[in-house]
Coordinates of C-alpha atoms and ligand atoms in Angstrom, one line a residue:
X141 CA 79.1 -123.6 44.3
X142 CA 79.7 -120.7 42.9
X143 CA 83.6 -119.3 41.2
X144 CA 85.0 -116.1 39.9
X145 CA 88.1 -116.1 38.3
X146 CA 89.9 -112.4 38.4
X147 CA 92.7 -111.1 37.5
X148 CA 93.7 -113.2 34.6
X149 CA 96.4 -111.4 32.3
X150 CA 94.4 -112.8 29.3
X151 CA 90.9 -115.3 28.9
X152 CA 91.0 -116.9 25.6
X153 CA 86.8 -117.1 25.5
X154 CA 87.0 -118.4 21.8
X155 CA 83.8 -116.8 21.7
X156 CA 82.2 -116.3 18.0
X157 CA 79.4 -115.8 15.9
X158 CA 79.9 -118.5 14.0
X159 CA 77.9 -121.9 14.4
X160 CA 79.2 -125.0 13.8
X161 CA 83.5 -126.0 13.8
X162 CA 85.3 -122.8 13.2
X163 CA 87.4 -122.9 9.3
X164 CA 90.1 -121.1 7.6
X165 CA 90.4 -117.6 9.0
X166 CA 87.9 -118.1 11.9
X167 CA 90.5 -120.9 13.5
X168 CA 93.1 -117.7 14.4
X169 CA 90.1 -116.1 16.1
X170 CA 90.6 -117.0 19.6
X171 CA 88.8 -114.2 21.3
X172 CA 91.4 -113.0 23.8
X173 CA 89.6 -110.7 26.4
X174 CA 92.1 -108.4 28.7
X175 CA 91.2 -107.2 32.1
X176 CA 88.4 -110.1 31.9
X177 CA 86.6 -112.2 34.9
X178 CA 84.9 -115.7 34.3
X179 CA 81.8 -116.0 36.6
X180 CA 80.5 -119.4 37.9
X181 CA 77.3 -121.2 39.2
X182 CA 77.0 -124.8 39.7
X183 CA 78.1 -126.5 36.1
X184 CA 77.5 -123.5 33.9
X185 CA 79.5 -120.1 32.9
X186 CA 77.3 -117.3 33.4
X187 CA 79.2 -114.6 32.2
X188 CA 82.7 -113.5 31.4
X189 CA 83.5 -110.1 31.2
X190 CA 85.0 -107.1 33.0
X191 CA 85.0 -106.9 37.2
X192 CA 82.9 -104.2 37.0
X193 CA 79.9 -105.5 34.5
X194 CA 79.7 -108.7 36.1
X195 CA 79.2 -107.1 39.5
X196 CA 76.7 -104.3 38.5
X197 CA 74.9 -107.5 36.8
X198 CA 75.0 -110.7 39.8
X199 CA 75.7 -108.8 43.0
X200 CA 74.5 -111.6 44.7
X201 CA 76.5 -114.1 43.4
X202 CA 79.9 -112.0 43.3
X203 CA 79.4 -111.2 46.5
X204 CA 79.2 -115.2 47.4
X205 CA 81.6 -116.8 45.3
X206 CA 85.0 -118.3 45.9
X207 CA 87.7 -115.8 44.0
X208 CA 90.2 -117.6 42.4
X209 CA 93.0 -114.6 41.7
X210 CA 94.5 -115.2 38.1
X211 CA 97.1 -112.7 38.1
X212 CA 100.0 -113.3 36.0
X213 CA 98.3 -116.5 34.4
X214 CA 95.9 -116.8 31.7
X215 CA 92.5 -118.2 31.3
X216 CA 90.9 -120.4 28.7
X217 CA 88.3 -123.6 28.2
X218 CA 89.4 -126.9 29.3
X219 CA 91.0 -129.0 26.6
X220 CA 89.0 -131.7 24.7
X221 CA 90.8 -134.6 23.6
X222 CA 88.5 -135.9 21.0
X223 CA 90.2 -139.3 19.5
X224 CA 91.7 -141.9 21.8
X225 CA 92.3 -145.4 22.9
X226 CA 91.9 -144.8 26.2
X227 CA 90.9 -148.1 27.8
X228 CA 93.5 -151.1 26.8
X229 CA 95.4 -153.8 29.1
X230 CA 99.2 -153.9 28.9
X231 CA 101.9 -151.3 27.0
X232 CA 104.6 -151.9 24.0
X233 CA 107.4 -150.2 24.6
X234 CA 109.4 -153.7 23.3
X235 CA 107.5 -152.8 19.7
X236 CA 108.9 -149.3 20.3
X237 CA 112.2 -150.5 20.5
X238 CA 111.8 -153.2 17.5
X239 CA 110.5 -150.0 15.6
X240 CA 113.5 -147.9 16.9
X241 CA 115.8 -150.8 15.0
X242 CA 114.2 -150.9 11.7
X243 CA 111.1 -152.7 12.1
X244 CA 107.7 -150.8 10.8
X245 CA 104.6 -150.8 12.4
X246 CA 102.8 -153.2 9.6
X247 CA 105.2 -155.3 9.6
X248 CA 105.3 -155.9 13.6
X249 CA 101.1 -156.0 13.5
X250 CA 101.0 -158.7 11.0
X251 CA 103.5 -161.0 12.7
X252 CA 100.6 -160.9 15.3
X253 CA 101.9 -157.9 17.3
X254 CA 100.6 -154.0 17.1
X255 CA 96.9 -154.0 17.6
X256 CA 96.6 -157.9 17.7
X257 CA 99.1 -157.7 21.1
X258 CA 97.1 -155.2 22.7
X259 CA 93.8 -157.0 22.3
X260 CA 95.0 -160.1 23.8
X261 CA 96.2 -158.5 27.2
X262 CA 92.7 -156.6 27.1
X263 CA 91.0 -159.7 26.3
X264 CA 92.6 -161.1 29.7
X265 CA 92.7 -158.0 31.8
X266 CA 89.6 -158.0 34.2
X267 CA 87.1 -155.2 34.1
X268 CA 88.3 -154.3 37.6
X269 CA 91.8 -154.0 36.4
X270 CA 91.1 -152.0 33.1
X271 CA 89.1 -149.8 35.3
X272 CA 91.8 -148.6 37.6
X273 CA 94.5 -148.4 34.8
X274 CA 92.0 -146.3 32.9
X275 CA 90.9 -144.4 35.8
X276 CA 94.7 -143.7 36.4
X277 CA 95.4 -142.5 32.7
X278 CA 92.3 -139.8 33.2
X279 CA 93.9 -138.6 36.3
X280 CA 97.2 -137.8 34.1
X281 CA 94.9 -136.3 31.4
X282 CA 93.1 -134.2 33.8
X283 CA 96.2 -132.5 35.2
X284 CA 97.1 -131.5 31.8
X285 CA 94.2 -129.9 31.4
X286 CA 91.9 -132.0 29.3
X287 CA 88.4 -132.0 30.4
X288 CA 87.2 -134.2 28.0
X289 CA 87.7 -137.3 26.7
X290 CA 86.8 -139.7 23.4
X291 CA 87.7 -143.3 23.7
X292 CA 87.1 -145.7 21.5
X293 CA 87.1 -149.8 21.9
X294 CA 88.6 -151.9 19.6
X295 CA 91.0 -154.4 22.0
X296 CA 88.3 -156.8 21.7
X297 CA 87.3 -157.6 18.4
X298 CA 85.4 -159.9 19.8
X299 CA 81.7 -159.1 21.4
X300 CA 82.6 -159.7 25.1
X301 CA 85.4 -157.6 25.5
X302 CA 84.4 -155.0 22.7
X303 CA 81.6 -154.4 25.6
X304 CA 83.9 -154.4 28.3
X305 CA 86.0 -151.2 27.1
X306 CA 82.5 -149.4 26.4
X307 CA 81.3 -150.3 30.1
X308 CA 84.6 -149.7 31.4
X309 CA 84.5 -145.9 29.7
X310 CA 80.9 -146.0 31.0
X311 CA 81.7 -146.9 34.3
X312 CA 84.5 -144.1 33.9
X313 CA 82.1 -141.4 32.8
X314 CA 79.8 -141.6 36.1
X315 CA 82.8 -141.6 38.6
X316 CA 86.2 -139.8 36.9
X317 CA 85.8 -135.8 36.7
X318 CA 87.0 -135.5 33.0
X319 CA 83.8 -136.4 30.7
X320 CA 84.3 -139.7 28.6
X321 CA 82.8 -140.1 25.1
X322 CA 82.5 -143.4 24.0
X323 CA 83.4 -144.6 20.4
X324 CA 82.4 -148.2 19.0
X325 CA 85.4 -149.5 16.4
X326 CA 85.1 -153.2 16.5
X327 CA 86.2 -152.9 12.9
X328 CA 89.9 -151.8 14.7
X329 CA 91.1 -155.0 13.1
X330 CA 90.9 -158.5 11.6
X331 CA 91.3 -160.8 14.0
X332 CA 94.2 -163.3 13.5
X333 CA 91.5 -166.2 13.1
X334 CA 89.4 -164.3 10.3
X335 CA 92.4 -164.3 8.3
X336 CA 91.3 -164.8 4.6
X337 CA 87.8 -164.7 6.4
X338 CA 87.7 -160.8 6.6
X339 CA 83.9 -160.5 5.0
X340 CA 83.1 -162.8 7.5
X341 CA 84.3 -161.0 10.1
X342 CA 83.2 -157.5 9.0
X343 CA 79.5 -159.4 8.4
X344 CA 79.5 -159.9 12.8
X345 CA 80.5 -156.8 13.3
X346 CA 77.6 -155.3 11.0
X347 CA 74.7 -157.8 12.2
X348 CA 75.9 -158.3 15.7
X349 CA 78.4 -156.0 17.6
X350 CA 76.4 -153.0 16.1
X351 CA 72.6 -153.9 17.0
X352 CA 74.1 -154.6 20.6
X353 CA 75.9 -151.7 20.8
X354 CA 73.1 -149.6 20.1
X355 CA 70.3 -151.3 22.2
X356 CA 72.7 -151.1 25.2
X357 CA 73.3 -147.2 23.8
X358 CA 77.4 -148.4 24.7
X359 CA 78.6 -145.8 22.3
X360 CA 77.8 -142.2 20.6
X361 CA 80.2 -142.9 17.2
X362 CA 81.1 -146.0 15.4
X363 CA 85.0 -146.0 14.3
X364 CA 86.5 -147.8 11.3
X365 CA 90.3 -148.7 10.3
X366 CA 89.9 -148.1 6.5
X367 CA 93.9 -149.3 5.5
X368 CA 95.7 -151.2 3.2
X369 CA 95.6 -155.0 4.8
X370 CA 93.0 -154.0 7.5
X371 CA 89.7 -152.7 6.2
X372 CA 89.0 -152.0 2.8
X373 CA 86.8 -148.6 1.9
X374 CA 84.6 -150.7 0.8
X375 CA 84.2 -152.8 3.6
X376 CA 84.4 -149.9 6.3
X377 CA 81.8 -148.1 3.9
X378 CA 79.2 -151.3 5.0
X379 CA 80.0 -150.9 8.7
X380 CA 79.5 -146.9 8.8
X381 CA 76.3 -147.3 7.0
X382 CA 75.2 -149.7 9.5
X383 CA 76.1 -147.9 12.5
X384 CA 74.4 -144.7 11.0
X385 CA 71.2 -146.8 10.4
X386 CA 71.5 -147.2 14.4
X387 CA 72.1 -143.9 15.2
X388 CA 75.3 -144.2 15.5
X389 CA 77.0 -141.2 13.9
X390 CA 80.7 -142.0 11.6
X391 CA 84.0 -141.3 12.3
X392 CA 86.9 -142.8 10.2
X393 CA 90.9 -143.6 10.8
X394 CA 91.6 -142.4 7.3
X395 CA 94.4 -142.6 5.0
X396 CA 96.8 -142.8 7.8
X397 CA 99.6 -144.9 6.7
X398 CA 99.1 -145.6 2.9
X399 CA 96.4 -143.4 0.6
X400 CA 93.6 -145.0 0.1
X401 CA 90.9 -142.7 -0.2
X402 CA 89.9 -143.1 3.3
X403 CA 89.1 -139.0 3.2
X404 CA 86.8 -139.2 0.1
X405 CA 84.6 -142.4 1.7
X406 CA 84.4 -139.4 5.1
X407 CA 83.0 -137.0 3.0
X408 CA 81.1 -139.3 1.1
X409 CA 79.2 -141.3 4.3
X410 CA 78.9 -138.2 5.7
X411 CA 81.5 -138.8 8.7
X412 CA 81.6 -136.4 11.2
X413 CA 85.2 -136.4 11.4
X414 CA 88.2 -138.5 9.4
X415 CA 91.0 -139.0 11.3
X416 CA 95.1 -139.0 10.7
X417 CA 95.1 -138.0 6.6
X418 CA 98.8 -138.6 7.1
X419 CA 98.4 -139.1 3.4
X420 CA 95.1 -137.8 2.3
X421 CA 94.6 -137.0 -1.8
X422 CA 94.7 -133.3 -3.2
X423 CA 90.9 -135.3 -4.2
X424 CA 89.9 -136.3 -0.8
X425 CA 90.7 -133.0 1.3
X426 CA 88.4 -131.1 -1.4
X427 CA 85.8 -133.2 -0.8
X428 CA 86.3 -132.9 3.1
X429 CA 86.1 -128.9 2.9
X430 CA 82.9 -129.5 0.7
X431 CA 81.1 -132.1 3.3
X432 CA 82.7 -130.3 6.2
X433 CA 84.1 -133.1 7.6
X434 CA 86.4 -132.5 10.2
X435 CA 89.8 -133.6 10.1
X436 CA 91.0 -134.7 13.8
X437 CA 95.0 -134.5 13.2
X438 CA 97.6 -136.8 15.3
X439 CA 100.6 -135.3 15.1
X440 CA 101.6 -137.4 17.9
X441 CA 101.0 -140.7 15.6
X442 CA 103.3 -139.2 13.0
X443 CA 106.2 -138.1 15.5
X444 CA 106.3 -141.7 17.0
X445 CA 105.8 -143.7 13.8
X446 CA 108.0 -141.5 12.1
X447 CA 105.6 -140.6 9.0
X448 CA 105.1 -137.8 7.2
X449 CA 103.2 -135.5 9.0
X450 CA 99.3 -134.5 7.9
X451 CA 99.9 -131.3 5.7
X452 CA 97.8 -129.7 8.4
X453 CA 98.4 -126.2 6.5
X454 CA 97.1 -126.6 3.5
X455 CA 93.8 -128.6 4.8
X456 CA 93.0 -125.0 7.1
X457 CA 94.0 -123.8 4.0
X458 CA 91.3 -125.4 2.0
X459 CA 88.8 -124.6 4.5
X460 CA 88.7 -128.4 6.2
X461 CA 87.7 -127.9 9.7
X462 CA 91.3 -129.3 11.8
X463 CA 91.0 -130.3 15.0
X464 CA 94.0 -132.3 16.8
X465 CA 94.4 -134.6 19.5
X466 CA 96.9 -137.2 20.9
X467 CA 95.3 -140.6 19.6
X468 CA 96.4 -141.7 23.1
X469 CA 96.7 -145.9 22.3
X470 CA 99.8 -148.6 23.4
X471 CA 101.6 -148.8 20.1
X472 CA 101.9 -145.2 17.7
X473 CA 101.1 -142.7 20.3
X474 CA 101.4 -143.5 24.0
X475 CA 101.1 -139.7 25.4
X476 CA 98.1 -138.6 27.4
X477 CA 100.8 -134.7 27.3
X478 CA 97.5 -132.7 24.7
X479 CA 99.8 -129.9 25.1
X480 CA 102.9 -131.7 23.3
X481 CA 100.7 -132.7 20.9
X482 CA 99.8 -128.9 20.5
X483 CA 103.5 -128.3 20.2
X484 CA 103.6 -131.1 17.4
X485 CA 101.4 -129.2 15.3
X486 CA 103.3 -126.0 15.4
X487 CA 106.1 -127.0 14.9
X488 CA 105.3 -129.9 12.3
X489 CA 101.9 -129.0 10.6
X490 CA 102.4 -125.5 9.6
X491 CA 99.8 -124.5 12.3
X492 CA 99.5 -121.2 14.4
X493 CA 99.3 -120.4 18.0
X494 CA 96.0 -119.7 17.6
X495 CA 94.7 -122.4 15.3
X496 CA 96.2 -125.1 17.5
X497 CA 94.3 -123.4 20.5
X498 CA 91.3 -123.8 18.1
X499 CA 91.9 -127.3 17.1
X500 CA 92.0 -128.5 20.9
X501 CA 88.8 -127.0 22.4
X502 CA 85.7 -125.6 20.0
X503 CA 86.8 -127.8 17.4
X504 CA 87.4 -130.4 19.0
X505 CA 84.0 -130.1 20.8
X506 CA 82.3 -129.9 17.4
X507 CA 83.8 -133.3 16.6
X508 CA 82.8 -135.4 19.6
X509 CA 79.1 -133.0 18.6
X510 CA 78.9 -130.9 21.5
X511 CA 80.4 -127.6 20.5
X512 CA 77.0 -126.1 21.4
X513 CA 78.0 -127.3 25.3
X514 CA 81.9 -127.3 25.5
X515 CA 85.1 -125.6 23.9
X516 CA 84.3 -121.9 24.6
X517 CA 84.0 -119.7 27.5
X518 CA 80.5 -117.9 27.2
X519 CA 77.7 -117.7 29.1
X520 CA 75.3 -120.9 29.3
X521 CA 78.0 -123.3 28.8
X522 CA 79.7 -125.9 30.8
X523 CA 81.9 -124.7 33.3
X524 CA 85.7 -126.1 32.4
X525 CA 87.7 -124.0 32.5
X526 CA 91.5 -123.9 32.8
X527 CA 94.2 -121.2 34.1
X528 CA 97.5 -122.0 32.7
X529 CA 101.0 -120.6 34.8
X530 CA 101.9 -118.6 31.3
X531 CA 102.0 -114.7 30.9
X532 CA 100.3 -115.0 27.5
X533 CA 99.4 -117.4 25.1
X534 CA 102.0 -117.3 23.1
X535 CA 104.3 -119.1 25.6
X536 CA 102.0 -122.1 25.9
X537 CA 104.3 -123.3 23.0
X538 CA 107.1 -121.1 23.4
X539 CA 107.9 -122.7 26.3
X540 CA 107.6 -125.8 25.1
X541 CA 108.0 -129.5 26.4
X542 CA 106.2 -128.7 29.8
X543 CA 102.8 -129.0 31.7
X544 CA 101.4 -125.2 32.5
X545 CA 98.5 -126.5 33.6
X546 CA 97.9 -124.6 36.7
X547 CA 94.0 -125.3 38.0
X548 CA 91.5 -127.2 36.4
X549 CA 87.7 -126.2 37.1
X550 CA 85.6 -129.3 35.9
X551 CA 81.6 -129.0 35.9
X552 CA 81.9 -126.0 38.3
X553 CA 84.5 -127.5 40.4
X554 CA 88.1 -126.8 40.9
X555 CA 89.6 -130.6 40.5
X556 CA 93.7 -129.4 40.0
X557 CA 94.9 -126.5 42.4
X558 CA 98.6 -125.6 42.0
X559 CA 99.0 -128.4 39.5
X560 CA 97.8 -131.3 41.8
X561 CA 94.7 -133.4 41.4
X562 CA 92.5 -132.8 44.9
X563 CA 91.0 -135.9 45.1
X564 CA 92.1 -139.3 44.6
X565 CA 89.5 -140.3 42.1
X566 CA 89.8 -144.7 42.0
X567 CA 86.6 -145.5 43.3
X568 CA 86.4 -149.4 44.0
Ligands
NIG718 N1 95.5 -146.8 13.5 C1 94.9 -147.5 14.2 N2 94.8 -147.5 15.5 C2 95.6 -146.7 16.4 C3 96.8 -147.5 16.8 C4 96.5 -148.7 17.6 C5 97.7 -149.5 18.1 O1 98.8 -149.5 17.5 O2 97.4 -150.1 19.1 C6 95.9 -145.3 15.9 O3 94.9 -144.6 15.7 O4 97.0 -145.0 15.6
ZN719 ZN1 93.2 -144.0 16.5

């Protein structure tokens, strides 16, 4: 199949001669293109550029294509959404309201709700039944624009359903549209029956969750709760090194709720990303900007817990790498809305139009590692691509609160038209 998109009143290519997650400066370089076209042939971009150009350079395949006029509407690469819990049974909205009168979020998880609820309704949700929920919650993601997805496990804690998130993202990734990028984190919690026992515990997931995982090849990343009263740096320091000896690259929830250097151990393991830094040291951001670490920022956490927000600002500042994301999970973030969170981050971070638009698609990309594939519009690269019912880019957040997600072109193939998903995707 082959697509040209015309028309558009601006195509944000963020197209740049940098390699590798964009920093400081480079994050308000978007690239905005006027009077621009994006060309199309089977799952790759193959140019994007003015009418005229791309004519005079594939006649043939202008002359075949399916137009898609863009007039009034801009243009830009599908979101990536690069840190979620996308596959768990059951919701909390009765924590939620708990929370709303004065309980915190600690406080409910170690009286054996939080985290500990959730992985006892995924423990006893059926693979069927997860499958169709997820497959549901992708749908929702997709019409917002997000074309692909992280998801980590962590509902099990123990091996059996640990495995059945990862083949239910699996299972996900072959039949949904939106690509799904699966995360390891059986280190998500203690179990309630390691209590005082947590060595024990951390010892199984080292010398048998992981081996598994990667002879089954469940999982890209391996995910750690480094927190006061869930893992300790030390601990999650054992279980990243582990997972790296398997090929398994780190990630780490860092320093979300109470400092604890969770930033410094990133930069230090060599993480690929740290995530939350709600509360991350003056110490540990350095030594983020020095690894290159990047931080994937969840304004979305902070807003529903509450917090203090990540000081977002001075971490571009710095020259961290920020990328953000919804941390899409039952209990501190239960949106699947990227463009809220996007909103969040203006309007709570200290971030710019631009770096936002940054943090959600080449940055983003470089943290799930595949900014060489998606998160630009440029010639050779996958083709999602979005076109958004805004006159320019600086209304995406202006007009705030809403969904402006217009089409979505996934892989080459328009999968949202007019805001509504063409194809009911459960497959049973
Ligand atoms: N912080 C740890 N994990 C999730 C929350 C999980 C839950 O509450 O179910 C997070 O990223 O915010
Ligand atoms: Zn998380």
């Amino acid at each position: 199949m082959t697509i040209l998109i015309k028309n558009a009143n601006e195509v944000i290519t963020l197209k740049s001669a940098v390699e590798g997650p964009r920093t400081k400066e480079q994050m308000r370089d978007i690239a905005i293109v006027e009077n621009c076209s994006v060309l199309m042939e089977g799952n790759s971009i193959i140019a994007v550029g003015p009418i005229a150009q791309l004519e005079a350079d594939f006649p043939d395949l202008v002359k075949v294509a399916e137009v898609i006029d863009a007039s009034g509407k801009i243009v830009m690469p599908g979101l990536v959404d690069c840190h979620t819990h996308l596959v768990h049974g059951g919701t909390r909205e009765q924590e939620f309201n708990m929370r709303l009168n004065g309980a915190t979020y600690m406080e409910i998880m170690n009286a054996g709700g939080g985290i500990h609820a959730t992985t006892k309704r995924t423990r006893e949700t059926s693979f069927d039944d997860l499958y169709k929920k997820t497959m549901n919650h992708l749908d929702v993601f997709l019409k917002h624009g997000v074309t692909t997805v992280e998801a980590k496990s962590g509902y099990g804690l123990d091996w059996e359903t640990e495995k059945k998130q990862l083949e239910v993202a699996g299972k996900l990734q072959a039949t949904h549209d939106i690509d799904v990028v699966s995360t390891f984190m059986g280190a998500h919690a203690v179990p309630r029956d390691y209590k005082g026992r947590e060595d024990e515990f951390v010892d199984i997931v080292i010398h048998d969750m992981l081996p598994k995982v990667a002879e089954l090849n469940l999982a890209e990343f391996n995910d750690v709760f480094c927190e006061k009263g869930v893992f300790t740096p030390e601990q999650s320091q054992r279980i990243l090194e582990a997972g790296k000896a398997l090929g398994l690259t780190p990630k780490i929830h860092a320093d979300e709720i109470e400092p604890y250097k969770g930033a410094e151990l990133a930069a230090e393991v060599g993480a690929i990303s740290a995530e939350h830094l709600l509360v991350a040291s003056d110490e540990g951001i350095q030594k983020m900007a020095e690894a290159g670490t990047i931080a994937v920022l969840l304004p979305g956490t902070a807003f529903f817990l509450r917090a203090p927000f990540a000081r977002g600002r001075l971490m571009i500042d710095e020259g961290v790498p920020v990328a953000i994301s919804t941390d899409f999970n039952p209990g501190s973030s239960p949106t699947m809305s990227l463009p809220f969170i996007m909103n969040l981050a203006c309007m709570h971070m200290g971030m710019t139009l631009e770096e936002v638009l940054t943090a959600t698609t080449i940055n983003a990309a470089y943290a799930l590692n595949r900014g060489h594939q998606i998160g630009s519009l440029e010639a050779g690269k996958q083709a999602d691509v979005i076109i958004l019912d805004v006159a320019n880019y600086k209304q995406l957040q202006y007009f705030y609160g809403m969904n402006h997600t217009n089409t979505v072109i996934k892989n080459g193939r328009v999968v949202v038209q007019d805001g509504i998903l063409l194809t009911n995707q459960l497959v049973n």
